[in-house]
Structure formats: structure tokens, C-alpha cells
Amino acid sequence: MIRKIIEIDEELCNGCGLCADACHEGAIGMVNGKARLLRDDYCDGLGACLPSCPTGAIGFIEKDTAEFNESAVKEHLAAKKAAASEHAAAGAPSDMPPKQKAPLACGCPGTNMKSIQRKDGSESAPAAATQTKSYVPQSRLNQWPVQIKLVPVNAPYFKNADLLIAADCTAYAYGDFHNKFIKNRITIIGCPKLDQGSYAEKLTEILKNNDINSVTVARMEVPCCGGISDAAVSALRNCGKMIPWRVVIISTDGSILNSDD
């Protein structure tokens, strides 16, 4: 029968495994470090895996193939559950947190999605601590990954988030970037000059599919950095929501050129 199922571009696939986690039918597996559709009749054609792919490697295709087989899917999922139970019985720790996954088959942990819990610390170094060099700045980053191209559209940390969209040079130019911008926000970064393509479509999907409270865009004063604010504004216009937003411009010498604080 002619029907719609997913198709995976192995050239674009980075082996992160997020699509396999998102597929409720277990139709996607990791083979030699790449995502692969295991059987056509496992795929229901609804595409729950598409938003999870950070590289756009998954799409739809219509072709003559077997129809979706719910019974086969149930048997497949039961077999996977039994195999996982055997693995646990063989000595794998049963209390391992779900986010602590084994290393990816591709050998790169860069796309492992996780939230990071921070203990609140002082806003800045006390004068005495600075003089004695005893102050250690605290990272304010609350999640991983941060690169716009890698972050999953439906990552759970986007729920009710205050979103920071930052040009990557801003964190180097502005000395207290973690406390001023990253703290209490979900941070995604990019370089509109060096990264290929526009961020507008990806940002639109993030805003459209999540309950974002506010958007702050941090960019450098240089003209080429305008691409990141242009993409963010385009996404805000196209997401179909009214979300409070602002753009902060940082100079090359580390000053904020505009601020409503």
C-alpha cells in the first residue's frame, strides 16, 4: 500500500539517538552510530520523532510499503523491555538516572541532552575574596547542548523558560555574562556569520512548540552579528504567539550599548 513513513538521511544524522528515544513504537534504532528505521511496519507515519532531530535528518516519504502493524510493534516493544530487564539483572545499575546514558555510538557526547541543577551562589566576588584570589566564579548554565543547530526543538527544559538567544562572541566580550544573562535562563548560542543557513526556522519551531515566557537576544555591535537578532525577530513574528522580547547589543570592548535594566 502507498502510505507516508519517515526517511532518515544518514549523511545528516549525527548519531545523537534522540529520535530513537522519541519514537513510541521503537521503529528507530541505532546501527553503527546512525539512526535507522528498523522496519517499515513499525512506523505509524505520525512523525513524533521529527521535532527531536537537531540536524533535520528525518523527513517524510510516501512509498509502497507494508502497512503499520500494531501487533508487531507490541511484540517488538515487549522484546525490548525483556532485553532491558535481562541487562539490568546481569549487573547494570537499576538506580541509574535516566539522563545518565551510555556513551553514544558515534563517540561524541556533544548532543546528549540534559538539565543542570545549580546551587545559588553569590552574584559577584567579594572584594576580600578577589584580593586573596579565593573566589571561584560559578557557571550559570542550566542545560546542554547550547548550540542552536544541536538543541532539540522539544527539549523539556524549554517549558516555561526565559530564553536567551546569544551570539557566541558575547560571552567573551562581556565579563559578567553568566550572572547578567545566563542566570535563570535557558541559553542557546550561534554565530550567524560562520554557521551555515538561517536560524529562523529552528527558532520558530522552538517558540511554537514550547511555552516560552520571554526572549532575550544578546548580540555584538558588529554588523554581521545582526543575523542572529534578525532570525529571532522573524521567529517571534512567525510563531503565532505574543512573547515579550528584547535585544541587547554588546560592544567589542565589553560594554552594553543599550539596556532597559
Short mmCIF file of C-alpha atoms in Angstrom, two decimals, residues 11-182:
data_model
loop_
_atom_site.label_atom_id
_atom_site.label_comp_id
_atom_site.label_asym_id
_atom_site.label_seq_id
_atom_site.Cartn_x
_atom_site.Cartn_y
_atom_site.Cartn_z
CA GLU A 11 24.63 11.88 5.87
CA LEU A 12 22.87 14.42 8.11
CA CYS A 13 22.44 12.08 11.09
CA ASN A 14 24.92 12.83 13.89
CA GLY A 15 24.10 9.74 15.94
CA CYS A 16 22.63 11.57 18.93
CA GLY A 17 19.87 8.96 19.41
CA LEU A 18 17.18 11.48 20.34
CA CYS A 19 14.85 10.25 17.59
CA ALA A 20 15.10 6.68 18.87
CA ASP A 21 14.12 7.91 22.34
CA ALA A 22 11.21 9.90 20.90
CA CYS A 23 9.76 7.04 18.85
CA HIS A 24 6.97 5.43 20.89
CA GLU A 25 6.84 2.39 18.61
CA GLY A 26 10.56 1.57 18.78
CA ALA A 27 10.74 1.86 14.99
CA ILE A 28 14.10 3.64 15.09
CA GLY A 29 17.31 2.02 16.28
CA MET A 30 20.97 3.00 16.35
CA VAL A 31 23.07 0.98 13.91
CA ASN A 32 26.80 1.67 13.55
CA GLY A 33 26.37 5.08 15.14
CA LYS A 34 23.49 6.17 12.89
CA ALA A 35 19.71 6.24 13.31
CA ARG A 36 17.92 3.71 11.14
CA LEU A 37 14.28 2.76 10.53
CA LEU A 38 14.29 -0.86 11.68
CA ARG A 39 11.13 -1.97 9.88
CA ASP A 40 8.62 -0.06 7.79
CA ASP A 41 5.65 -1.70 9.52
CA TYR A 42 6.84 -0.38 12.89
CA CYS A 43 6.44 3.24 11.71
CA ASP A 44 2.98 4.77 12.20
CA GLY A 45 3.81 7.74 9.96
CA LEU A 46 2.85 10.35 12.58
CA GLY A 47 6.38 11.75 12.87
CA ALA A 48 6.76 12.13 16.65
CA CYS A 49 10.49 11.74 16.07
CA LEU A 50 10.85 14.72 13.71
CA PRO A 51 10.99 17.57 16.28
CA SER A 52 13.67 15.76 18.30
CA CYS A 53 16.21 15.69 15.46
CA PRO A 54 18.74 18.54 15.84
CA THR A 55 20.14 18.21 12.31
CA GLY A 56 16.98 17.86 10.20
CA ALA A 57 17.96 14.35 9.14
CA ILE A 58 14.39 12.96 9.35
CA GLY A 59 11.63 13.64 6.86
CA PHE A 60 8.54 12.02 5.39
CA ILE A 61 8.34 9.93 2.25
CA GLU A 62 5.36 8.30 0.53
CA LYS A 63 6.06 4.87 -0.86
CA ASP A 64 4.60 1.44 -1.47
CA THR A 65 5.31 -0.45 1.73
CA ALA A 66 3.80 -2.62 4.44
CA GLU A 67 1.02 -1.08 6.50
CA PHE A 68 1.55 -0.15 10.12
CA ASN A 69 1.41 -3.35 12.21
CA GLU A 70 0.32 -2.59 15.77
CA SER A 71 0.63 -6.22 16.87
CA ALA A 72 4.20 -6.44 15.61
CA VAL A 73 5.03 -3.21 17.39
CA LYS A 74 3.68 -4.55 20.71
CA GLU A 75 5.77 -7.72 20.31
CA HIS A 76 8.82 -5.63 19.43
CA LEU A 77 8.41 -3.35 22.46
CA ALA A 78 7.85 -6.33 24.75
CA ALA A 79 11.07 -7.91 23.47
CA LYS A 80 12.97 -4.65 24.06
CA LYS A 81 11.62 -4.45 27.62
CA ALA A 82 12.60 -8.05 28.30
CA ALA A 83 16.10 -7.43 26.95
CA ALA A 84 16.46 -4.36 29.16
CA SER A 85 15.36 -6.39 32.19
CA GLU A 86 17.94 -9.09 31.38
CA HIS A 87 20.59 -6.41 31.07
CA ALA A 88 19.67 -5.00 34.48
CA ALA A 89 19.68 -8.47 36.02
CA ALA A 90 23.16 -9.04 34.62
CA GLY A 91 24.53 -6.27 36.79
CA ALA A 92 23.68 -2.94 35.21
CA PRO A 93 22.76 -0.47 37.98
CA SER A 94 18.98 -0.24 38.30
CA ASP A 95 19.07 3.16 40.02
CA MET A 96 20.96 4.96 37.25
CA PRO A 97 19.20 8.28 36.50
CA PRO A 98 17.54 8.27 33.06
CA LYS A 99 19.72 11.13 31.81
CA GLN A 100 22.98 9.27 32.51
CA LYS A 101 23.11 7.30 29.30
CA ALA A 102 25.97 5.22 27.96
CA PRO A 103 28.33 6.98 25.55
CA LEU A 104 26.87 7.49 22.11
CA ALA A 105 27.79 5.08 19.36
CA CYS A 106 29.29 7.96 17.42
CA GLY A 107 31.65 8.62 20.32
CA CYS A 108 30.51 12.22 20.70
CA PRO A 109 28.68 13.31 23.88
CA GLY A 110 28.03 16.78 22.50
CA THR A 111 24.36 16.19 21.73
CA ASN A 112 23.42 14.38 24.95
CA MET A 113 20.51 16.44 26.25
CA LYS A 114 20.47 17.24 29.97
CA SER A 115 19.36 19.81 32.51
CA ILE A 116 21.90 21.11 35.01
CA GLN A 117 20.91 21.90 38.59
CA ARG A 118 22.85 24.78 40.14
CA LYS A 119 23.21 25.80 43.78
CA ASP A 120 22.70 29.52 44.02
CA GLY A 121 25.89 31.42 44.87
CA SER A 122 26.97 34.99 45.30
CA GLU A 123 26.34 37.39 42.44
CA SER A 124 29.90 38.62 42.30
CA ALA A 125 33.23 38.20 44.04
CA PRO A 126 33.54 39.91 47.46
CA ALA A 127 36.36 42.45 47.50
CA ALA A 128 38.34 40.50 50.10
CA ALA A 129 38.00 37.26 48.13
CA THR A 130 39.19 38.98 44.98
CA GLN A 131 42.27 40.29 46.75
CA THR A 132 43.14 36.85 48.12
CA LYS A 133 42.24 35.07 44.88
CA SER A 134 39.89 32.73 46.75
CA TYR A 135 36.80 33.46 44.65
CA VAL A 136 35.83 30.87 42.02
CA PRO A 137 33.16 32.11 39.57
CA GLN A 138 30.16 29.83 39.26
CA SER A 139 28.75 28.73 35.95
CA ARG A 140 25.09 29.67 35.47
CA LEU A 141 24.45 27.38 32.51
CA ASN A 142 21.27 25.36 33.10
CA GLN A 143 21.23 22.88 30.22
CA TRP A 144 23.14 21.13 27.44
CA PRO A 145 23.53 21.35 24.47
CA VAL A 146 23.59 25.10 23.82
CA GLN A 147 24.34 25.35 20.09
CA ILE A 148 21.20 26.29 18.16
CA LYS A 149 21.90 23.69 15.49
CA LEU A 150 22.16 20.90 18.10
CA VAL A 151 19.48 21.72 20.64
CA PRO A 152 16.30 19.57 20.29
CA VAL A 153 13.15 21.55 19.45
CA ASN A 154 11.10 19.81 22.14
CA ALA A 155 13.69 19.67 24.93
CA PRO A 156 11.87 19.57 28.31
CA TYR A 157 13.93 22.45 29.69
CA PHE A 158 12.18 24.83 27.27
CA LYS A 159 8.93 24.54 29.26
CA ASN A 160 8.11 27.89 30.89
CA ALA A 161 11.63 29.08 30.11
CA ASP A 162 13.08 32.55 29.86
CA LEU A 163 15.10 32.05 26.69
CA LEU A 164 18.47 33.63 25.91
CA ILE A 165 19.50 33.61 22.25
CA ALA A 166 23.12 34.74 22.19
CA ALA A 167 25.77 35.31 19.57
CA ASP A 168 28.67 33.23 20.83
CA CYS A 169 31.15 36.15 20.98
CA THR A 170 29.02 37.97 23.55
CA ALA A 171 30.10 35.70 26.39
CA TYR A 172 33.75 36.54 25.67
CA ALA A 173 33.22 40.27 25.30
CA TYR A 174 31.06 40.87 28.39
CA GLY A 175 32.87 39.91 31.59
CA ASP A 176 29.91 39.02 33.82
CA PHE A 177 27.89 37.30 31.11
CA HIS A 178 26.91 34.30 33.27
CA ASN A 179 25.36 36.38 36.05
CA LYS A 180 23.94 39.12 33.83
CA PHE A 181 22.45 36.98 31.05
CA ILE A 182 22.70 33.20 31.53
#
